[in-house]
PDB file of N, CA and C in Angstrom:
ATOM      1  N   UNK A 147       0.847  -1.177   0.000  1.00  0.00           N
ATOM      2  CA  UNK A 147       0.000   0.000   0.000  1.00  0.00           C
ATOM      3  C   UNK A 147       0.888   1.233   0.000  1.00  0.00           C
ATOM      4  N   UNK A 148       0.254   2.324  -0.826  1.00  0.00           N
ATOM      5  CA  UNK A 148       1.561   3.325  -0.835  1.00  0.00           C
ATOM      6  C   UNK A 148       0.578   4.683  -0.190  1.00  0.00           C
ATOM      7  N   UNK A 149       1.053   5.395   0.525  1.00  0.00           N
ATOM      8  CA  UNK A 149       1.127   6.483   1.617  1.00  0.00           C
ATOM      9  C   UNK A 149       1.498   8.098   0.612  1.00  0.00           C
ATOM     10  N   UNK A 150       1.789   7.855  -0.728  1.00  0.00           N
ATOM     11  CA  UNK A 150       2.896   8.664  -1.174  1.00  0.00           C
ATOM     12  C   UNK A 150       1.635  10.026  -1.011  1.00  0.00           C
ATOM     13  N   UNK A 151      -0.018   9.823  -1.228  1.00  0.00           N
ATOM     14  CA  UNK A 151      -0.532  11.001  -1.086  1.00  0.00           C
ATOM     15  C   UNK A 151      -0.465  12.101   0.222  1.00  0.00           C
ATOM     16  N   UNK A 152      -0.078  11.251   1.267  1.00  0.00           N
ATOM     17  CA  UNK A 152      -0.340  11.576   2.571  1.00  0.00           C
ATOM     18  C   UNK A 152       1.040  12.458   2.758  1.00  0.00           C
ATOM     19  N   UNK A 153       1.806  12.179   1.692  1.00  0.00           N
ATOM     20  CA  UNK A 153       3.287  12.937   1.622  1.00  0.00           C
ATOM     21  C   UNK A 153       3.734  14.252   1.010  1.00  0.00           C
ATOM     22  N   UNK A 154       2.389  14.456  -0.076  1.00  0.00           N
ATOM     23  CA  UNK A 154       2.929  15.543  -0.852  1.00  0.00           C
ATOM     24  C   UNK A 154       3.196  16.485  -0.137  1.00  0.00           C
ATOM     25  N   UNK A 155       2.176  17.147   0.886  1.00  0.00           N
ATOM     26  CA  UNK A 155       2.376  18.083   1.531  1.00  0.00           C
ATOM     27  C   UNK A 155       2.042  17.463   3.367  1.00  0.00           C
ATOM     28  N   UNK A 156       3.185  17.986   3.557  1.00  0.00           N
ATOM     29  CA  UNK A 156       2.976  17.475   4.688  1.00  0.00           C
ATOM     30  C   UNK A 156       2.231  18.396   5.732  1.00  0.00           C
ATOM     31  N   UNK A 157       2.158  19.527   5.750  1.00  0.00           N
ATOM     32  CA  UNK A 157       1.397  20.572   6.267  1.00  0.00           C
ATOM     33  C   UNK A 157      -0.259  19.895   5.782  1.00  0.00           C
ATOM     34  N   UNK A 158      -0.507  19.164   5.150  1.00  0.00           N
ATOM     35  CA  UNK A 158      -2.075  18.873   4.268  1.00  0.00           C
ATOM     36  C   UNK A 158      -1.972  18.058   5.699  1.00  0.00           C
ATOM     37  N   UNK A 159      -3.749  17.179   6.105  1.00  0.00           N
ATOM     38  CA  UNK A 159      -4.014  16.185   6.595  1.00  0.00           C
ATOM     39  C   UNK A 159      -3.873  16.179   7.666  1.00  0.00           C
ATOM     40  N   UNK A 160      -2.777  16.060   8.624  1.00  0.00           N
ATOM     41  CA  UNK A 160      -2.201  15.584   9.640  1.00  0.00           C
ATOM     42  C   UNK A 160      -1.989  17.268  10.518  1.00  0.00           C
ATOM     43  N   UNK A 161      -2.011  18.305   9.461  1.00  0.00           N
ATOM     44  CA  UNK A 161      -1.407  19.341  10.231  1.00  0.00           C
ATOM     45  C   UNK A 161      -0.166  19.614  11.047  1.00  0.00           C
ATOM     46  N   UNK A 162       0.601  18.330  10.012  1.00  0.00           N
ATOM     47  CA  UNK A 162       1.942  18.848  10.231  1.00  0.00           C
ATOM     48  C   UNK A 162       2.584  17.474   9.869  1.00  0.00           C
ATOM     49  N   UNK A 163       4.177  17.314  10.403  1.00  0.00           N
ATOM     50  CA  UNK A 163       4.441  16.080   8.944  1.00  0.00           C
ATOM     51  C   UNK A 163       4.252  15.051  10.250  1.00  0.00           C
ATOM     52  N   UNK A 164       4.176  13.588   9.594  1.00  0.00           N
ATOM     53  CA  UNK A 164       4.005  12.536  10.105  1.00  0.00           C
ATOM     54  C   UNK A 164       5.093  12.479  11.208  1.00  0.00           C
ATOM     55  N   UNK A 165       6.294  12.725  11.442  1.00  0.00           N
ATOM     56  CA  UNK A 165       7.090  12.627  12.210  1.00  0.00           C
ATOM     57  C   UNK A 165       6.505  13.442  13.641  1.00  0.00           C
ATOM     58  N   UNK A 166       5.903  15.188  13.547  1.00  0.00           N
ATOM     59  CA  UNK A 166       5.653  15.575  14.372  1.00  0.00           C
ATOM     60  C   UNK A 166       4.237  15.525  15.353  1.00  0.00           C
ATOM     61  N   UNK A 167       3.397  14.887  14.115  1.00  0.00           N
ATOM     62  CA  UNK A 167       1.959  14.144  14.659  1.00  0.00           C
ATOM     63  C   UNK A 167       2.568  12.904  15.758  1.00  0.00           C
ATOM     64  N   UNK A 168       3.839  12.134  15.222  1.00  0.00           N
ATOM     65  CA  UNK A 168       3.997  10.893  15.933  1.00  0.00           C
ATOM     66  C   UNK A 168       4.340  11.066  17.352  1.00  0.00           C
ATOM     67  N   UNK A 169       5.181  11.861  17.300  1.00  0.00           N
ATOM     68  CA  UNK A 169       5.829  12.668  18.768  1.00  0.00           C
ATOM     69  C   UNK A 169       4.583  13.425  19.471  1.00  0.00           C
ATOM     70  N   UNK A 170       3.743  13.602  19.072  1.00  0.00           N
ATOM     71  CA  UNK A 170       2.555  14.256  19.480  1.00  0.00           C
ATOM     72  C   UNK A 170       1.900  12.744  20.465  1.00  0.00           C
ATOM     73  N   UNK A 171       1.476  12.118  19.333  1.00  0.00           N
ATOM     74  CA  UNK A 171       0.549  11.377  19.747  1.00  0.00           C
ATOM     75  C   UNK A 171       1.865   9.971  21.020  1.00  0.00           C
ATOM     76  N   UNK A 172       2.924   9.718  20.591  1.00  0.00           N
ATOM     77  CA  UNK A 172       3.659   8.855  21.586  1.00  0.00           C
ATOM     78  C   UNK A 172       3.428   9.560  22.675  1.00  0.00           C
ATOM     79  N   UNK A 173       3.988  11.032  22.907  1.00  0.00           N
ATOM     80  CA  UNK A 173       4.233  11.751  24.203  1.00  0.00           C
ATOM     81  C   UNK A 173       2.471  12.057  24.775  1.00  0.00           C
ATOM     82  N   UNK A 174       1.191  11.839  24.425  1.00  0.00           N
ATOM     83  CA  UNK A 174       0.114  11.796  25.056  1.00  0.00           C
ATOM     84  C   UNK A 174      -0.902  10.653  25.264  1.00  0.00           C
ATOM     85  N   UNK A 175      -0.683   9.318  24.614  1.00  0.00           N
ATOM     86  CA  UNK A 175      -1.018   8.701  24.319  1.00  0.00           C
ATOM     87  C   UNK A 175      -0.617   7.893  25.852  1.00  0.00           C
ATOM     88  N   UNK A 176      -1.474   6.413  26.136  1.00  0.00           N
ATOM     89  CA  UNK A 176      -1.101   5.645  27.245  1.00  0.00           C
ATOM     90  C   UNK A 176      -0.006   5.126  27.175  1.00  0.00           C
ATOM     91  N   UNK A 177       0.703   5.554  28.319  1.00  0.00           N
ATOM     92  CA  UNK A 177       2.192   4.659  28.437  1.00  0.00           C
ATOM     93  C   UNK A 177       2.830   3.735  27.996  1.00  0.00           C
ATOM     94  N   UNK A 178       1.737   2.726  28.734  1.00  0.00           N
ATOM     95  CA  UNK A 178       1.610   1.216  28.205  1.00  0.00           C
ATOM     96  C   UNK A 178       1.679   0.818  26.743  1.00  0.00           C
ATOM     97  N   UNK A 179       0.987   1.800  25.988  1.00  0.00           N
ATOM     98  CA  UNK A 179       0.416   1.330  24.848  1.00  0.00           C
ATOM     99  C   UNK A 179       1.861   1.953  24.081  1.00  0.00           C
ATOM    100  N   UNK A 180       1.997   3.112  24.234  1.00  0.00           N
ATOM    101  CA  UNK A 180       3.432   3.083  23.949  1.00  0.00           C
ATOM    102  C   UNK A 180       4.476   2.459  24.147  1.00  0.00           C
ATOM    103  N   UNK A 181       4.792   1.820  25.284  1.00  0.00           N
ATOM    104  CA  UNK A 181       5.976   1.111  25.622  1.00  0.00           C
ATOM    105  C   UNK A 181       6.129   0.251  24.402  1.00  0.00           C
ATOM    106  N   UNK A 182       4.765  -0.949  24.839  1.00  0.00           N
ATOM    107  CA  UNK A 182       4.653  -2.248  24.047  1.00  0.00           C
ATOM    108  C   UNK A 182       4.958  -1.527  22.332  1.00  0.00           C
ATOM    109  N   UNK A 183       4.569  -0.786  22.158  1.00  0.00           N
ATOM    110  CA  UNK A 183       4.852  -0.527  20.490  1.00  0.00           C
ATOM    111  C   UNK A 183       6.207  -0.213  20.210  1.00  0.00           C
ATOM    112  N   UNK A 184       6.794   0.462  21.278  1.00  0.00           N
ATOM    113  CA  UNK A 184       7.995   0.910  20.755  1.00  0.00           C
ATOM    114  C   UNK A 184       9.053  -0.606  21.092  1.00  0.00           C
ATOM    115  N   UNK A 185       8.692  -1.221  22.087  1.00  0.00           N
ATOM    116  CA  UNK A 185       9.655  -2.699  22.113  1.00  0.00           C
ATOM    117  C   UNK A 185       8.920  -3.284  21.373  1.00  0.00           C
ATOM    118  N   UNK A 186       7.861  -3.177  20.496  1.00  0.00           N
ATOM    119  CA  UNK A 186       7.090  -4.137  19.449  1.00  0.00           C
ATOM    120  C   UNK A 186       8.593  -3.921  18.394  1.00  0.00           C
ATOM    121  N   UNK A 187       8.677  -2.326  17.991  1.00  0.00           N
ATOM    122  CA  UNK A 187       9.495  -1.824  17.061  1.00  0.00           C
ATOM    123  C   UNK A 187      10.923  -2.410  16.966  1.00  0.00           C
ATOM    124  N   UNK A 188      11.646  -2.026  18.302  1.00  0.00           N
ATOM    125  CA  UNK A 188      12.586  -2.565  18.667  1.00  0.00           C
ATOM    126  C   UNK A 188      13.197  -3.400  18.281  1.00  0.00           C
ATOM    127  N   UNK A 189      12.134  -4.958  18.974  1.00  0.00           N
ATOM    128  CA  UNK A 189      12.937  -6.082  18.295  1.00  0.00           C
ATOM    129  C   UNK A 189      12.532  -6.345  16.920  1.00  0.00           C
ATOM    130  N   UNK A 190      11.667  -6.020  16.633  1.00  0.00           N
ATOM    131  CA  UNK A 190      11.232  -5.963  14.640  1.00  0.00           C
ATOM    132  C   UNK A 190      13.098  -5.271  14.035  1.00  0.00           C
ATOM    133  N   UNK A 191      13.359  -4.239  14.586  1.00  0.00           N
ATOM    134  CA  UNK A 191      14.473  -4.094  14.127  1.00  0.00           C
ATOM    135  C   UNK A 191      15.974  -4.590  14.692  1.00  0.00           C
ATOM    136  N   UNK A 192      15.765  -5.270  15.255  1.00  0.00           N
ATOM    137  CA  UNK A 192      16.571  -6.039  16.135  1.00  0.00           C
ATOM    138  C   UNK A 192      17.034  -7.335  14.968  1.00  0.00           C
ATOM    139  N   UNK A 193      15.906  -7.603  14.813  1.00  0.00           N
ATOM    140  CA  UNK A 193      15.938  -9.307  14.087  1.00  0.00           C
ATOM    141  C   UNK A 193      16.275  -8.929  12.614  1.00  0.00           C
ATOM    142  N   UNK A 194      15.937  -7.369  11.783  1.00  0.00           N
ATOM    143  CA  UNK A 194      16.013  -7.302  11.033  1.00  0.00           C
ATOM    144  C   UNK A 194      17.944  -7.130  10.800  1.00  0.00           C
ATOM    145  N   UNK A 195      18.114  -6.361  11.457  1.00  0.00           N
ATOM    146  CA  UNK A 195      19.748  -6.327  11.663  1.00  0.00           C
ATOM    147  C   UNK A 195      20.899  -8.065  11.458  1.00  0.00           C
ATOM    148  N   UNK A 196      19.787  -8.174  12.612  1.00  0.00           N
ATOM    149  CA  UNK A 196      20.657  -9.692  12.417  1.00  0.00           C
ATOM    150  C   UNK A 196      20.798 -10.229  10.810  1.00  0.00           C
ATOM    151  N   UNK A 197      19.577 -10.475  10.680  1.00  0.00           N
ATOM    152  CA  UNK A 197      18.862 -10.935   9.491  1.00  0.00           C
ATOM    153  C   UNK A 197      19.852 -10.329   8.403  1.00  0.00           C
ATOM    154  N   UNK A 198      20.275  -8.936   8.266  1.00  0.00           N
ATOM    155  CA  UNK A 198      21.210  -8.695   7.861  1.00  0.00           C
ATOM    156  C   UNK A 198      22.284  -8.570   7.563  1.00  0.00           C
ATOM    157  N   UNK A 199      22.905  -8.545   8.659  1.00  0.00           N
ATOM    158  CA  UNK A 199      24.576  -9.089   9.063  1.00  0.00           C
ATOM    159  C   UNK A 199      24.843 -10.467   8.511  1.00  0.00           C
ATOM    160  N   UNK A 200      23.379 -11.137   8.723  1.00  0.00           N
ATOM    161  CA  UNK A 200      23.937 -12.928   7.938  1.00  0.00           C
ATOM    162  C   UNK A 200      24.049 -13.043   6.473  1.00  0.00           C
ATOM    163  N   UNK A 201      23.580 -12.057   5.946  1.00  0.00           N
ATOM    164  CA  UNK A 201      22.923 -11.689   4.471  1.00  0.00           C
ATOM    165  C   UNK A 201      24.890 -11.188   4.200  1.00  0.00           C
ATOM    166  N   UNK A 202      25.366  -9.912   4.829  1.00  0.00           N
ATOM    167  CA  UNK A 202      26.057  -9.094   3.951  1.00  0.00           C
ATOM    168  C   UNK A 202      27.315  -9.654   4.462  1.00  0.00           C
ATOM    169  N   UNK A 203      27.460 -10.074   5.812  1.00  0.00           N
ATOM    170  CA  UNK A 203      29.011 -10.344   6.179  1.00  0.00           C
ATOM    171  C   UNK A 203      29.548  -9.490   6.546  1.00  0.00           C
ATOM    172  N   UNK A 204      29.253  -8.285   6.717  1.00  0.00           N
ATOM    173  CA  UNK A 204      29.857  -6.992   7.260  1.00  0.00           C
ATOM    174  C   UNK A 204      29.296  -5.792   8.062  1.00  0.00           C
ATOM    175  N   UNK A 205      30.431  -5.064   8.401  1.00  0.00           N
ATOM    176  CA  UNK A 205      29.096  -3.944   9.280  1.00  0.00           C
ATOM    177  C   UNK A 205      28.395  -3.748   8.792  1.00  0.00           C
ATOM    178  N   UNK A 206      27.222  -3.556   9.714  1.00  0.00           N
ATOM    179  CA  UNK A 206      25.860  -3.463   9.573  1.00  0.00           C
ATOM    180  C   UNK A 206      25.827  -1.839   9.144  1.00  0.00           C
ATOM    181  N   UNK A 207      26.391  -0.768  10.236  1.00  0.00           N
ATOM    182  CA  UNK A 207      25.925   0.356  10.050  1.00  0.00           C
ATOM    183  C   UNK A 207      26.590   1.229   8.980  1.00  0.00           C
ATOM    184  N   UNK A 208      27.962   0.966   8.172  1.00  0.00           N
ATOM    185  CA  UNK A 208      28.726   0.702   6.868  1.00  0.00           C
ATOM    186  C   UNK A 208      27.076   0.456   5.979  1.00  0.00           C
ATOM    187  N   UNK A 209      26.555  -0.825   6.190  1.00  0.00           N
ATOM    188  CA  UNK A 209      25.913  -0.833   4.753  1.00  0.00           C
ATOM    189  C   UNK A 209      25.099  -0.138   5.297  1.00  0.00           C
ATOM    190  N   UNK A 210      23.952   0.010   6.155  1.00  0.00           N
ATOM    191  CA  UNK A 210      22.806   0.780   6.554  1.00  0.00           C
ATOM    192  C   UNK A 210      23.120   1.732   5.683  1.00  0.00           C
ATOM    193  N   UNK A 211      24.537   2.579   6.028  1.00  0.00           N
ATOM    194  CA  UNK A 211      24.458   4.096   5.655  1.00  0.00           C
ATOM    195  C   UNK A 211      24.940   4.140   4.306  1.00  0.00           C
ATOM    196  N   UNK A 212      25.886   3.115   3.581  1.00  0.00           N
ATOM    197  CA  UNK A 212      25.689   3.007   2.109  1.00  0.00           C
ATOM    198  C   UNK A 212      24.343   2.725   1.697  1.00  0.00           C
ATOM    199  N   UNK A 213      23.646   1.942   1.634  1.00  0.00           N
ATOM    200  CA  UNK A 213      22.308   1.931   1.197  1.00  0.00           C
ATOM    201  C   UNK A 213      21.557   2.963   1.333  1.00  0.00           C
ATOM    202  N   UNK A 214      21.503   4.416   2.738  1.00  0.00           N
ATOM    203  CA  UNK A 214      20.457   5.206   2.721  1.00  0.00           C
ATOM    204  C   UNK A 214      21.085   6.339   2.112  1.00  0.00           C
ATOM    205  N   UNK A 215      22.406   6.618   1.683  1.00  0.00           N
ATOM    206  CA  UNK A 215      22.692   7.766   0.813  1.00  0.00           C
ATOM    207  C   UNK A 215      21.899   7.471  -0.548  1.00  0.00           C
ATOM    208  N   UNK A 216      21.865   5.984  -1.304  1.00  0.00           N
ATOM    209  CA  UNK A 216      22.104   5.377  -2.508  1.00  0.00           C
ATOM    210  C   UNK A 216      20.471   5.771  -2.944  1.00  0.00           C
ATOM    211  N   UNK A 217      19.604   5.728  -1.491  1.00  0.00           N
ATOM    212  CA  UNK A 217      17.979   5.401  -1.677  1.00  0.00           C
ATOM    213  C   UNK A 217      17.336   6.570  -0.947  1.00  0.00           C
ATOM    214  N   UNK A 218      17.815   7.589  -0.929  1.00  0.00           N
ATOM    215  CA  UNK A 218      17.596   8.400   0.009  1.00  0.00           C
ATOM    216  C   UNK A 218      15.615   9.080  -0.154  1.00  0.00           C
ATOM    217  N   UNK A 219      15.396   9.175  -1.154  1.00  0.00           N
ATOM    218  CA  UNK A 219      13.778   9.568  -1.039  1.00  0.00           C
ATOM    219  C   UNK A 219      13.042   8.107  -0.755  1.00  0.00           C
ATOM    220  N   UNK A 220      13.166   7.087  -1.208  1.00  0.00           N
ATOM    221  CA  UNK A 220      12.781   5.462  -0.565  1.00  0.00           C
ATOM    222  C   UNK A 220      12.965   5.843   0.749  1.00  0.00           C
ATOM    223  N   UNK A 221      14.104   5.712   1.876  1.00  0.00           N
ATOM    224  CA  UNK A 221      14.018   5.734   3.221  1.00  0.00           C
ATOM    225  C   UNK A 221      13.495   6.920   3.303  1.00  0.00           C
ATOM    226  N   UNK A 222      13.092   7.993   3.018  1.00  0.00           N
ATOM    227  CA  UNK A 222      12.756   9.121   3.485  1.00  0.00           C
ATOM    228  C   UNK A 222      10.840   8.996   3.496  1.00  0.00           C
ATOM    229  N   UNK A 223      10.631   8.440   2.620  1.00  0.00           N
ATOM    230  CA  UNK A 223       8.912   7.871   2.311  1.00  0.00           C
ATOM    231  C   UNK A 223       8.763   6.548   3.302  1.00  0.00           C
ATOM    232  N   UNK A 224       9.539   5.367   3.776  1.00  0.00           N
ATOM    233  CA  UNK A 224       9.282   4.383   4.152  1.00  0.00           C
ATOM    234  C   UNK A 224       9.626   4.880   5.952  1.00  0.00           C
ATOM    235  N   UNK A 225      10.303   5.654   5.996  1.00  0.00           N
ATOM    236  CA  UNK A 225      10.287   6.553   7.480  1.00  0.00           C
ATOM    237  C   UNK A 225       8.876   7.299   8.265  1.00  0.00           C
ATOM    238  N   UNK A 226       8.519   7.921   6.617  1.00  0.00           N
ATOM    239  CA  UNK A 226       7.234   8.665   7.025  1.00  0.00           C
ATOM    240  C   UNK A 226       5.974   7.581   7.357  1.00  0.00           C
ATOM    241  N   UNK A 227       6.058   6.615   6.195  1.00  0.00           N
ATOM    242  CA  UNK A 227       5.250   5.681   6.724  1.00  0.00           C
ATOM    243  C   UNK A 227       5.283   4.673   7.708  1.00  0.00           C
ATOM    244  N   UNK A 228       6.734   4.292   8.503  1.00  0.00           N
ATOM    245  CA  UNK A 228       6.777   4.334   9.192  1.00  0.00           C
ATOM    246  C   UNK A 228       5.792   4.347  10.688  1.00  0.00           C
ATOM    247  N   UNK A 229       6.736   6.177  11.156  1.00  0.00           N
ATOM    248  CA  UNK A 229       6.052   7.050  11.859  1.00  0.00           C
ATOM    249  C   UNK A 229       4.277   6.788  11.898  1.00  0.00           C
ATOM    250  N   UNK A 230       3.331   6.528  10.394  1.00  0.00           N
ATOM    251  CA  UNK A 230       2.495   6.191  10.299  1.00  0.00           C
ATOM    252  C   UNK A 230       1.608   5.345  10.818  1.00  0.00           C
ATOM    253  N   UNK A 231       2.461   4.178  10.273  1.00  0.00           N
ATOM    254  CA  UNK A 231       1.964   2.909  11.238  1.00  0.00           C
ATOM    255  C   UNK A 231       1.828   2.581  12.566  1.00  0.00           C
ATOM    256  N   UNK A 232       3.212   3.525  13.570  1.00  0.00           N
ATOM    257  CA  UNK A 232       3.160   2.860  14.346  1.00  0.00           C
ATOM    258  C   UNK A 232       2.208   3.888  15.317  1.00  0.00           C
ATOM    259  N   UNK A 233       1.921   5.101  14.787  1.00  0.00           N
ATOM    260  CA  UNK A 233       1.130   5.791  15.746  1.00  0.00           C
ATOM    261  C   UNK A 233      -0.247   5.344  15.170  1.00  0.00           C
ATOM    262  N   UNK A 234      -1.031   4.713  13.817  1.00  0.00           N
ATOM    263  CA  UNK A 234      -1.950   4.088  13.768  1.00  0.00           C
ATOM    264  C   UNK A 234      -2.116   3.012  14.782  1.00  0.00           C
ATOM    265  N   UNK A 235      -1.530   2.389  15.077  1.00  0.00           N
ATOM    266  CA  UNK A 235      -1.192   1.220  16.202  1.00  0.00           C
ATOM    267  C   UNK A 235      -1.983   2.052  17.541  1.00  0.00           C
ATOM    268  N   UNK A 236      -0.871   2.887  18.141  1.00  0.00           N
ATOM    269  CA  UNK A 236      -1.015   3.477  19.156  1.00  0.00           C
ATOM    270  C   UNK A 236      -2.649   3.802  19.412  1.00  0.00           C
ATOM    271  N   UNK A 237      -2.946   4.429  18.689  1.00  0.00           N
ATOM    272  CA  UNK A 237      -4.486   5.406  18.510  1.00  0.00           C
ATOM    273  C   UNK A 237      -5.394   4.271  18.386  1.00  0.00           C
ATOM    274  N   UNK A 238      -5.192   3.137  17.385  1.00  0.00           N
ATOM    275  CA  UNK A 238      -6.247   2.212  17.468  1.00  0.00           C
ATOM    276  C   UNK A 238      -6.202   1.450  18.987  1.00  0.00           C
ATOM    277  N   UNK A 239      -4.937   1.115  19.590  1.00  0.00           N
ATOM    278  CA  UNK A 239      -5.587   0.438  20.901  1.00  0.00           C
ATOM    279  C   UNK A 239      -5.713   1.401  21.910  1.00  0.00           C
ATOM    280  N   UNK A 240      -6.129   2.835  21.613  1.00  0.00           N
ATOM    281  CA  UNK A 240      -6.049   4.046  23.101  1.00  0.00           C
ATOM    282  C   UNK A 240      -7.660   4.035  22.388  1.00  0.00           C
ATOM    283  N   UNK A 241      -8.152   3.706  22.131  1.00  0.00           N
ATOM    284  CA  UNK A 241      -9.614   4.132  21.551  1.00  0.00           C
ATOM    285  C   UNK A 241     -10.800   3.631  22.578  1.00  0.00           C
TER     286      UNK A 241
END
């Protein structure tokens, strides 16, 4: 599913960009419900790392940061959506 409308303008929709809605809604949102999402996140990227290191054979944060110069509007859209998801998360179980 692609998000890319929710991107053109980020001032549109959200009233401001997805990053600063997210920080909005983590810092008011239930604790709890935050914690669990953000160690939901965590080890999601935890395993993905690994998952990686077995893949490339080398530092991890070497390729991380070769790959996000190389793809830089990709991570910059998959960040925003991101941010997206996981405060959709948040808001659907504070409801």
């Amino acid at each position: 599913m692609s998000y890319s409308a929710l991107f053109e303008d980020e001032e549109d929709i959200f009233g401001g960009s997805p990053r600063s809605k997210f920080m909005d809604v983590v810092f008011n949102a239930n604790n709890d419900i935050v914690r669990q999402e953000l160690e939901n996140f965590i080890e999601k990227a935890a395993t993905m790392e690994l998952m990686l290191e077995e893949q490339l054979n080398e530092d991890i944060d070497s390729a991380i940061t070769r790959y996000k110069n190389s793809h830089l509007d990709a991570v910059n859209t998959k960040t925003k959506s991101i941010f997206v998801e996981i405060m959709g998360s948040i808001l659907s179980q504070s409801e």
